[in-house]
Coordinates of C-alpha atoms in Angstrom, one line a residue:
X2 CA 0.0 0.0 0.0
X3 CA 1.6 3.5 -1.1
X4 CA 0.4 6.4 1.4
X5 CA 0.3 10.5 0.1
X6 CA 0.3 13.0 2.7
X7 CA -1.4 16.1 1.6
X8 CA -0.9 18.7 4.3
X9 CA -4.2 21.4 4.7
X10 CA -3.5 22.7 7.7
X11 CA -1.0 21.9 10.7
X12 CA -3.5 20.0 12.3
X13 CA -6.1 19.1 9.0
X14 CA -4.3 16.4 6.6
X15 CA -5.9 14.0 3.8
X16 CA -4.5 10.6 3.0
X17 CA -4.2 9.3 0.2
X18 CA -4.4 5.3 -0.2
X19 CA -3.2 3.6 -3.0
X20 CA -3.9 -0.5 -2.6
X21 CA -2.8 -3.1 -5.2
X22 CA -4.6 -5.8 -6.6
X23 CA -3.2 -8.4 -4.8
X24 CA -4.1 -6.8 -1.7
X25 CA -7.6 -5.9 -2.5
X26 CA -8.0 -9.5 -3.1
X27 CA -6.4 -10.8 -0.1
X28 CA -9.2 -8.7 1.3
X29 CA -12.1 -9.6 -0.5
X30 CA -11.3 -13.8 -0.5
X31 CA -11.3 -13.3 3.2
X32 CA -14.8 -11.5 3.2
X33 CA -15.7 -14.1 0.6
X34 CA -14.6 -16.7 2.9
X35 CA -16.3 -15.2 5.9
X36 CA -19.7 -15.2 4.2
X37 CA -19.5 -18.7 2.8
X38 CA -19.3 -19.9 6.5
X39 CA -22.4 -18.5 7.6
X40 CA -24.9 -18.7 4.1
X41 CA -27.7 -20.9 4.5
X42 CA -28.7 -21.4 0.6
X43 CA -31.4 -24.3 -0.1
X44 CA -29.8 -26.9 -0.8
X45 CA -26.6 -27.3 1.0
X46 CA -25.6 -27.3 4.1
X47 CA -24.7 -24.1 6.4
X48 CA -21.1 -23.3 5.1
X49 CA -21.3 -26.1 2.6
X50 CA -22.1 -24.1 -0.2
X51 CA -19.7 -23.3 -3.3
X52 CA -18.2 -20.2 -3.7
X53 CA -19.4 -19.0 -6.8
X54 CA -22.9 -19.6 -5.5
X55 CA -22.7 -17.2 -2.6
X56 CA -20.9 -14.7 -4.7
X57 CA -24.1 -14.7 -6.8
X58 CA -26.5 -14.6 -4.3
X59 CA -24.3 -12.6 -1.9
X60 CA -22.9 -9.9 -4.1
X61 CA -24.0 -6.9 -2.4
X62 CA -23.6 -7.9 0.4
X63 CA -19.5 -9.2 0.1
X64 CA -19.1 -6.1 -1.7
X65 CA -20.5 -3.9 1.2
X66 CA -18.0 -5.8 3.6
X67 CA -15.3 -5.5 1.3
X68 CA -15.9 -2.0 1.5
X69 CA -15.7 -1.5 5.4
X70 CA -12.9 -3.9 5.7
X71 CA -11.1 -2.2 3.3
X72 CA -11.2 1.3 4.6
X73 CA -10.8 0.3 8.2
X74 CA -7.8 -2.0 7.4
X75 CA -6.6 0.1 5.7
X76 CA -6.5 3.3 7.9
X77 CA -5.7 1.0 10.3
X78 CA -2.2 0.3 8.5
X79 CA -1.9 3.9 7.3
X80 CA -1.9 5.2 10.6
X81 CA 0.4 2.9 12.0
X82 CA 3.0 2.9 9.3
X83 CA 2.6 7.3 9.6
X84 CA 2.3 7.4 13.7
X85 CA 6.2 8.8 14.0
X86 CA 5.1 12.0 11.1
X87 CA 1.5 12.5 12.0
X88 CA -0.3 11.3 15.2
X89 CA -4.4 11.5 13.9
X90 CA -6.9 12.9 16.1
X91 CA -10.0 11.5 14.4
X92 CA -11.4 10.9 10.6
X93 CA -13.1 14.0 9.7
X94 CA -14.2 12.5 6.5
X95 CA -14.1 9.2 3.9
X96 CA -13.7 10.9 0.8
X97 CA -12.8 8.5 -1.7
X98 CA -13.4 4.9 -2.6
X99 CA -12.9 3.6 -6.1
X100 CA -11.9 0.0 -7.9
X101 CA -10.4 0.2 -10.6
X102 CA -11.0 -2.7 -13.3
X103 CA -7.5 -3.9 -12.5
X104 CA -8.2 -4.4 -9.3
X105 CA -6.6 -1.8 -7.5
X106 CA -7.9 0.4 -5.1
X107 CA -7.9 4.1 -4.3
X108 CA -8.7 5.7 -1.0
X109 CA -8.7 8.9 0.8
X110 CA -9.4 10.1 4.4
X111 CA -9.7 13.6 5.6
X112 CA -8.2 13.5 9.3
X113 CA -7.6 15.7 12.4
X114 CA -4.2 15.8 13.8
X115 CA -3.2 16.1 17.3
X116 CA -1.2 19.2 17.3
X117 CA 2.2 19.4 18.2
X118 CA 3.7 21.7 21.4
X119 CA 5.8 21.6 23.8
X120 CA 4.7 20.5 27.4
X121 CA 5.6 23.3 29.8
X122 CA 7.2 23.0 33.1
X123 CA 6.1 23.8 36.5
X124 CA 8.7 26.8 36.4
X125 CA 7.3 28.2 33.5
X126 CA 3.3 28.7 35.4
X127 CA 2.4 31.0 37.8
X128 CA -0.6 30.8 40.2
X129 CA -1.8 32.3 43.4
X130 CA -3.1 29.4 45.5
X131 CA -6.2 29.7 47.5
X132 CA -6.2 28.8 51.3
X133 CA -9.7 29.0 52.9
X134 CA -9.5 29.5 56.9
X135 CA -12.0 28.0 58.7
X136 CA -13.4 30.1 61.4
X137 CA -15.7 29.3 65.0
X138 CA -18.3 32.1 63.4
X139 CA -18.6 29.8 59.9
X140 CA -18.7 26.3 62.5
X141 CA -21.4 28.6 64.4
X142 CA -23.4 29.7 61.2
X143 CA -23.6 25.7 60.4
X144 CA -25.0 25.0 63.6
X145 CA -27.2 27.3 63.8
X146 CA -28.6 26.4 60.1
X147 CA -28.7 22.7 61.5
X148 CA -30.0 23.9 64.6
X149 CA -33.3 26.0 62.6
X150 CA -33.9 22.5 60.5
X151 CA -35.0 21.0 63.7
X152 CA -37.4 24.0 63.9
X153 CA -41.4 23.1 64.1
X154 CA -44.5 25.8 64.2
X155 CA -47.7 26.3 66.2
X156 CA -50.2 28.6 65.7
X157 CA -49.4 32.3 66.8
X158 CA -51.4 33.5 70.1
X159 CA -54.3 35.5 69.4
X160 CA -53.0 39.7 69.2
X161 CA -49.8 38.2 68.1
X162 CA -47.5 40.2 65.5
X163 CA -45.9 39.0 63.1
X164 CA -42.1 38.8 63.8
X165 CA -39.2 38.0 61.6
X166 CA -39.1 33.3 60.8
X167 CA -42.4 33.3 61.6
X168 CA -44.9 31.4 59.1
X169 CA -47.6 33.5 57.9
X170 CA -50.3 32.6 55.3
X171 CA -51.5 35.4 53.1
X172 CA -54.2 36.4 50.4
X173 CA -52.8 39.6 47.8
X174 CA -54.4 40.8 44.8
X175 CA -51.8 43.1 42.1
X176 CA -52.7 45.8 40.2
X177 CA -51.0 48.0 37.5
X178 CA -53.0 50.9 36.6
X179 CA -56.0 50.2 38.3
X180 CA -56.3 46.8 36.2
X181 CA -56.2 43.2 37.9
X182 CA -52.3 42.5 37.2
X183 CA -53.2 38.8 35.5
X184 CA -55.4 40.7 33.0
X185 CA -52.5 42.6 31.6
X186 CA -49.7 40.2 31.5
X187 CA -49.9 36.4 30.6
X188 CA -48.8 33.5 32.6
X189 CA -48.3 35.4 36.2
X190 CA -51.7 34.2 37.7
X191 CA -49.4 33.0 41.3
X192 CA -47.4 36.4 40.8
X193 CA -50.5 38.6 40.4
X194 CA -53.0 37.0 43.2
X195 CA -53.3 34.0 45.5
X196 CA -56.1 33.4 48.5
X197 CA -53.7 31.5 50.7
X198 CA -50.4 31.7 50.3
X199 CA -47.6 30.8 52.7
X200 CA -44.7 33.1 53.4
X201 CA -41.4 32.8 55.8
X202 CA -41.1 36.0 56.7
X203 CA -37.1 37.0 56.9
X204 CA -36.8 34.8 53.8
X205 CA -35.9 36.9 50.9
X206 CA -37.7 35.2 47.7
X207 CA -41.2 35.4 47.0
X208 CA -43.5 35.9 44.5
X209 CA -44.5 39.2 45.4
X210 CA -41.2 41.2 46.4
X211 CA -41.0 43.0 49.4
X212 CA -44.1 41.4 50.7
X213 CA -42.7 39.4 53.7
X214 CA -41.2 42.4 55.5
X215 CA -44.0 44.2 55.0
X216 CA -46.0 41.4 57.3
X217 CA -43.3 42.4 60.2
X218 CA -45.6 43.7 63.1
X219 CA -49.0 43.4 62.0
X220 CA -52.0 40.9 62.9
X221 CA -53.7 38.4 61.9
X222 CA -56.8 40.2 60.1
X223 CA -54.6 42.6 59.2
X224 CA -54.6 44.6 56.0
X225 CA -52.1 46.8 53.7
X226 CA -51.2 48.1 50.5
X227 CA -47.6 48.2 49.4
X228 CA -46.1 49.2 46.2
X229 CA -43.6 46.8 43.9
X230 CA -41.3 47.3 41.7
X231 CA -40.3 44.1 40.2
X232 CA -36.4 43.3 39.6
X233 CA -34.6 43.7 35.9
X234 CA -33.4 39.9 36.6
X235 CA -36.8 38.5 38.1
X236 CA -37.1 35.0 37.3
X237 CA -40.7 35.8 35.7
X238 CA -39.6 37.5 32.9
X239 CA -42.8 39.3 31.8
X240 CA -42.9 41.4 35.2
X241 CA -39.4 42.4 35.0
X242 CA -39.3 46.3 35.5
X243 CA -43.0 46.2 35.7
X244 CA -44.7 48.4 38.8
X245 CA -47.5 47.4 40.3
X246 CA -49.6 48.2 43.3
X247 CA -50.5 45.4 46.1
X248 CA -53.5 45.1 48.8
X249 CA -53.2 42.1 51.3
X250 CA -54.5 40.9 54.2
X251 CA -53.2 38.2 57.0
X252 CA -54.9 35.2 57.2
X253 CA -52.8 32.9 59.8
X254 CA -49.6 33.4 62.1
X255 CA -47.4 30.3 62.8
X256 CA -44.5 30.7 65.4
X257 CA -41.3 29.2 65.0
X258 CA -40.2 27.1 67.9
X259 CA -36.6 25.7 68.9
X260 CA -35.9 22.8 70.1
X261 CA -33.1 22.6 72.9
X262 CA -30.5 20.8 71.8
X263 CA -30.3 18.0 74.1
X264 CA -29.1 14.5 73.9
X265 CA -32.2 13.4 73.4
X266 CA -33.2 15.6 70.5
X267 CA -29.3 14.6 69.2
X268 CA -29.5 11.3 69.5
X269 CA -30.9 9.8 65.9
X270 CA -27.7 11.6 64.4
X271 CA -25.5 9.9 66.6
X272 CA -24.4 12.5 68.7
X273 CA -24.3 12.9 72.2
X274 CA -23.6 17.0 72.9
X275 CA -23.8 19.8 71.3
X276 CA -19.8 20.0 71.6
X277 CA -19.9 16.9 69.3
X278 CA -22.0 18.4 67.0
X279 CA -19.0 21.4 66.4
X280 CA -17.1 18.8 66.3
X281 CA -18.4 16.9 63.4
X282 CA -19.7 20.1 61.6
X283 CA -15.6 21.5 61.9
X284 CA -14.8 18.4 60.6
X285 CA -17.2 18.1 57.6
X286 CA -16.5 22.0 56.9
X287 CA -13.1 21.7 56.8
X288 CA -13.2 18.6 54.2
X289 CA -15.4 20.8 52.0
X290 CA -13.1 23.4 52.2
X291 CA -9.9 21.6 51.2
X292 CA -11.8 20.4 48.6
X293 CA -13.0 23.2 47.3
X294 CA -9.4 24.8 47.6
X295 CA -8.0 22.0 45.9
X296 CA -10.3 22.4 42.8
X297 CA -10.1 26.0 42.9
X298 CA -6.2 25.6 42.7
X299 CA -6.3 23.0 39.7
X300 CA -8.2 25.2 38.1
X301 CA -6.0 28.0 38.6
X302 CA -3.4 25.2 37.3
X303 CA -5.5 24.4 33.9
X304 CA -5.5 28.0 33.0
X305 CA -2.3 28.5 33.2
X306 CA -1.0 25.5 31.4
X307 CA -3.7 26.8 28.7
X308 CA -2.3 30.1 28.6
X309 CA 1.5 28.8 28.6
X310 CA 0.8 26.3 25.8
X311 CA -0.1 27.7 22.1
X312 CA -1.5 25.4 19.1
X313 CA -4.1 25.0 16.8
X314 CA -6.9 23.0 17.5
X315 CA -8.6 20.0 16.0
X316 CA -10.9 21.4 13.7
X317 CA -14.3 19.4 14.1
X318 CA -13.5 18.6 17.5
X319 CA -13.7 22.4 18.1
X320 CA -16.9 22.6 16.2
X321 CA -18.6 19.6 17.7
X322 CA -17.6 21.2 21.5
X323 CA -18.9 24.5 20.6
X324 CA -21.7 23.5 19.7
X325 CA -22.6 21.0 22.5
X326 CA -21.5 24.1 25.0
X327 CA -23.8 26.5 22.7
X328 CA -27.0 24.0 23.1
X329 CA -26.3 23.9 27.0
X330 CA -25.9 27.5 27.4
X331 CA -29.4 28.3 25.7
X332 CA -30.9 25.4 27.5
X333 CA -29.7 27.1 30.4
X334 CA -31.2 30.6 29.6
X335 CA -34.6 29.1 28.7
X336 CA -35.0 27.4 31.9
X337 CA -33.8 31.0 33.5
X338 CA -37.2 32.4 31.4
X339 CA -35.1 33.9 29.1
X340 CA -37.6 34.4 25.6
X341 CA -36.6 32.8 22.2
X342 CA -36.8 36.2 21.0
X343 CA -34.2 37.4 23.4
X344 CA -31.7 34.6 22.7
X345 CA -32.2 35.2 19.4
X346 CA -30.5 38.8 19.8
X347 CA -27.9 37.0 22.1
X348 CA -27.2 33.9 20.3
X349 CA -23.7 35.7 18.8
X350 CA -22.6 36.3 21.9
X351 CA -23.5 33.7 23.3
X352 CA -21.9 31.7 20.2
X353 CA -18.7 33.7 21.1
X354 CA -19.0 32.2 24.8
X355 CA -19.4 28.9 24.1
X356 CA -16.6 29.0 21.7
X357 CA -14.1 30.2 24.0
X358 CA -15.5 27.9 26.6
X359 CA -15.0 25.0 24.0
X360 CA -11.5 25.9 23.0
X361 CA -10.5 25.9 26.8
X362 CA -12.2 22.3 27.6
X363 CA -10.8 21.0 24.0
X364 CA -7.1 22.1 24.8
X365 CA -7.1 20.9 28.3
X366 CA -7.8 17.7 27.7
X367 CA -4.8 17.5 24.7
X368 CA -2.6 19.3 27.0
X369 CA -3.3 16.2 29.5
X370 CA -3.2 13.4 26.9
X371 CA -0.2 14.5 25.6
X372 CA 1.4 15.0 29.4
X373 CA -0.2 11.5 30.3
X374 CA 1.2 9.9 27.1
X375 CA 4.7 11.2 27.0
X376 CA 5.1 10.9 31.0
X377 CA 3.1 6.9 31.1
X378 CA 1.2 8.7 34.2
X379 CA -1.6 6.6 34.3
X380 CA -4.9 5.9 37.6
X381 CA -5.1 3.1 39.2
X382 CA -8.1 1.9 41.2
X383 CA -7.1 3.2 44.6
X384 CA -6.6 6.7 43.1
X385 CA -9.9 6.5 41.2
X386 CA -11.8 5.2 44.0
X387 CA -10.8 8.2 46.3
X388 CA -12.0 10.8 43.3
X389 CA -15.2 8.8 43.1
X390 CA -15.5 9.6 47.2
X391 CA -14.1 13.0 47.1
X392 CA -17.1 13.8 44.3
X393 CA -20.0 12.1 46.9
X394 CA -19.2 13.9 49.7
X395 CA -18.5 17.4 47.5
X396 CA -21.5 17.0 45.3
X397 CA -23.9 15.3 48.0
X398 CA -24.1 12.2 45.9
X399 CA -25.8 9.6 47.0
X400 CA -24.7 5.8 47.4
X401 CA -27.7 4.7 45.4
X402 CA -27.4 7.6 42.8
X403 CA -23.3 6.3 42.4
X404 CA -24.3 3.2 42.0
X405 CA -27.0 3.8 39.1
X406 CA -24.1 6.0 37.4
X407 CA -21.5 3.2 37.4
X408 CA -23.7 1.4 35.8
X409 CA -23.3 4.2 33.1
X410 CA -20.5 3.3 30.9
X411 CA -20.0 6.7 29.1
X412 CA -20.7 8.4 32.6
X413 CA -17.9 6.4 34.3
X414 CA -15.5 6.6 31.1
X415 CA -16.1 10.2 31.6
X416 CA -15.3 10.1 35.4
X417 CA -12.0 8.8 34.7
X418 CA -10.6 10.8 32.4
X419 CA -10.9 14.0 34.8
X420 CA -9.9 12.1 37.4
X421 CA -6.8 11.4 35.4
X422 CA -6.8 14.7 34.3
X423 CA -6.6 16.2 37.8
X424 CA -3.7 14.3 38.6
X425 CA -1.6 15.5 35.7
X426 CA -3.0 18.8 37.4
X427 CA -2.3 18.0 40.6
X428 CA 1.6 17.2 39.9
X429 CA 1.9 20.8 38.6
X430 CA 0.2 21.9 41.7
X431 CA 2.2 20.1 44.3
X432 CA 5.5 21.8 42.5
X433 CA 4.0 25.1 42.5
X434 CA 3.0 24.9 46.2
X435 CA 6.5 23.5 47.2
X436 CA 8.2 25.9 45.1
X437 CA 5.9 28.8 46.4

């Protein structure tokens, strides 16, 4: 087989096959030969059959697998015999197959190369690690947030006002201009009016801003009026800006109450004191911190490999990422409430965004390959295992939840290769740290 090299780009090439007779043949007796084995023709027995009897019957079909056994053997051979001038990224296209009536064959393949750069040294990045302290207020703002989970609620004595964590149910009616607020904009029927709606008052979101701290110190029976002006990033999006006028009236008041935290009340989470309780909540915080540090820091590690290491990029692999970023970004904004109309008028930028975004993801993971590759640094189950745990506790993953995503080939191939990623990372961050 004779093999052309026509460069297009330095990382775009197309090769050219040229395959002789004798080894298109070799090819198409073994396809031949393959078929024959498995025919069932009336007749004869299963694989007893003579050749030029399947060839007749089979004739499409030997000349379909001649076809796929050609070109894969035959890129297969191509990219061996080539792998010390061009290392291929992918087959962008099959562009040519033709046999000629002597029996030769001619093929061509449009493929992506791997590009070619040198891998930088530790010496050569600079990054500003991140070291979160851990303080007794943030252990004391955790168990207090722990402490108001445990919280329950009875009704409010009667001439009670309403005070800031209390529960209070609520009827309101919106109006802009005089006119019922649902009669001038569509879809905000639980923005414009509800009959019994529960608020926590000290709680920031609600569908009517503003209205819980306007609850603070009145009655049940109580009335008022208070004006709104809805935010420019309010998750409805037809009300953004818009002004509207509000009457409401208290219907219930529920009081928050406190458990003590006594053994007792500790006891199903398998503590015994509230001092063990800081304990563990120190414990769990810092864990989450050192995690977070750590991806914070190989992050800070990626960009600056990214920024110390300049190539061009696999064509449709660029493409293909773009676009996959693009489709999650407008998912994104739609769930957000964004309008078509609106994305329509972004979409360039947005475009722009996921193409950056792309470029980075694409050229971090061939920085790594090539660092993995040329260093053998390779995971082995240990290492892997304590990614998978590190993730769980990070992410709040369930054991059940892991275990239905193991069973997720893709998922898990995917889980491997940043975890191998943030170890080539992680070797560049070690020598920055000691070196810092």
């Amino acid at each position: 087989m004779n093999i052309d090299i026509e460069s297009l780009s330095t990382t775009r090439s197309v090769l050219a096959l040229s395959l002789t007779a004798e080894e298109v043949t070799e090819v198409r007796n073994a396809a031949v030969k393959d078929i024959v084995s498995k025919a069932s023709i009336p007749g004869f027995r299963k694989g007893k059959a003579p050749r030029s009897v399947v060839e007749q019957k089979f004739g499409n079909r030997i000349e379909e697998t001649l076809r796929d056994n050609l070109l894969r053997k035959s890129f297969q051979k191509a990219a061996e015999e080539k792998k010390d001038e061009l290392r291929i990224f992918e087959i962008v296209s099959q562009d040519e197959y033709n046999i000629a009536d002597d029996g030769t064959a001619s093929i061509k393949f449009t493929v992506d190369l791997f590009p070619k750069f040198d891998i930088p040294e530790s010496s050569a990045l600079k990054i500003e690690p991140v070291k979160t302290e851990l303080t007794d207020e943030m252990v004391e703002q955790q168990l207090k947030g722990f402490h108001n989970t445990l919280a329950t609620f009875k009704d409010a004595k009667p001439d009670s006002v309403v005070q800031d964590e209390d529960m209070v149910q609520v009827s309101y009616a919106g109006t802009v201009d005089g006119k019922p607020l649902e009669t001038v904009y569509e879809g905000v029927d639980s923005y414009a009016k509800s009959d019994e709606a529960w608020c926590s008052v000290g709680y920031e979101y609600f569908s009517v801003p503003g209205l819980p701290k306007a609850l603070v110190g009145k009655k049940e029976g109580d009335t008022g009026t208070l004006e709104v002006e809805f935010p420019a990033d309010f998750a409805k999006e037809a009300l953004r800006g818009v002004k509207a006028t509000y009457t409401f009236t208290i219907k219930k008041i529920r009081v928050r109450e406190l458990p003590e935290l006594t053994p007792e009340v500790l006891k199903p989470y398998n503590l015994e004191s509230v001092d063990a309780l800081r304990d563990r909540i120190r414990e769990n915080m810092k864990h989450q911190f050192e995690y977070e540090d750590r991806q914070k820091n190989l992050e800070a590690v990626a960009d600056a490999l990214c920024e110390a290491t300049a190539f061009d990029l696999p064509e449709a692999a660029l493409e293909r990422e773009t676009a996959q970023h693009l489709e999650r970004l407008l998912t994104y904004n739609m769930n957000k409430g964004v309008s078509k109309e609106n994305l329509s008028e972004e979409r360039d930028a947005l475009t722009e965004q996921a193409r950056k975004d792309a470029s980075r993801k694409l050229k971090l993971n061939i920085i790594a390959e090539q660092i993995c590759r040329t260093k053998k640094i390779v995971l082995d189950q240990e290492e892997f295992s304590s990614f998978i745990t590190d993730l769980m506790f990070a992410q709040h993953i369930s054991p059940d939840l892991m275990k239905n995503i193991s069973k997720n080939e893709g998922m898990m191939r995917n889980l491997y290769q940043t975890a191998l990623q943030q170890k080539v990372l992680a070797g560049y961050l070690t020598d920055l740290t000691k070196n810092a």
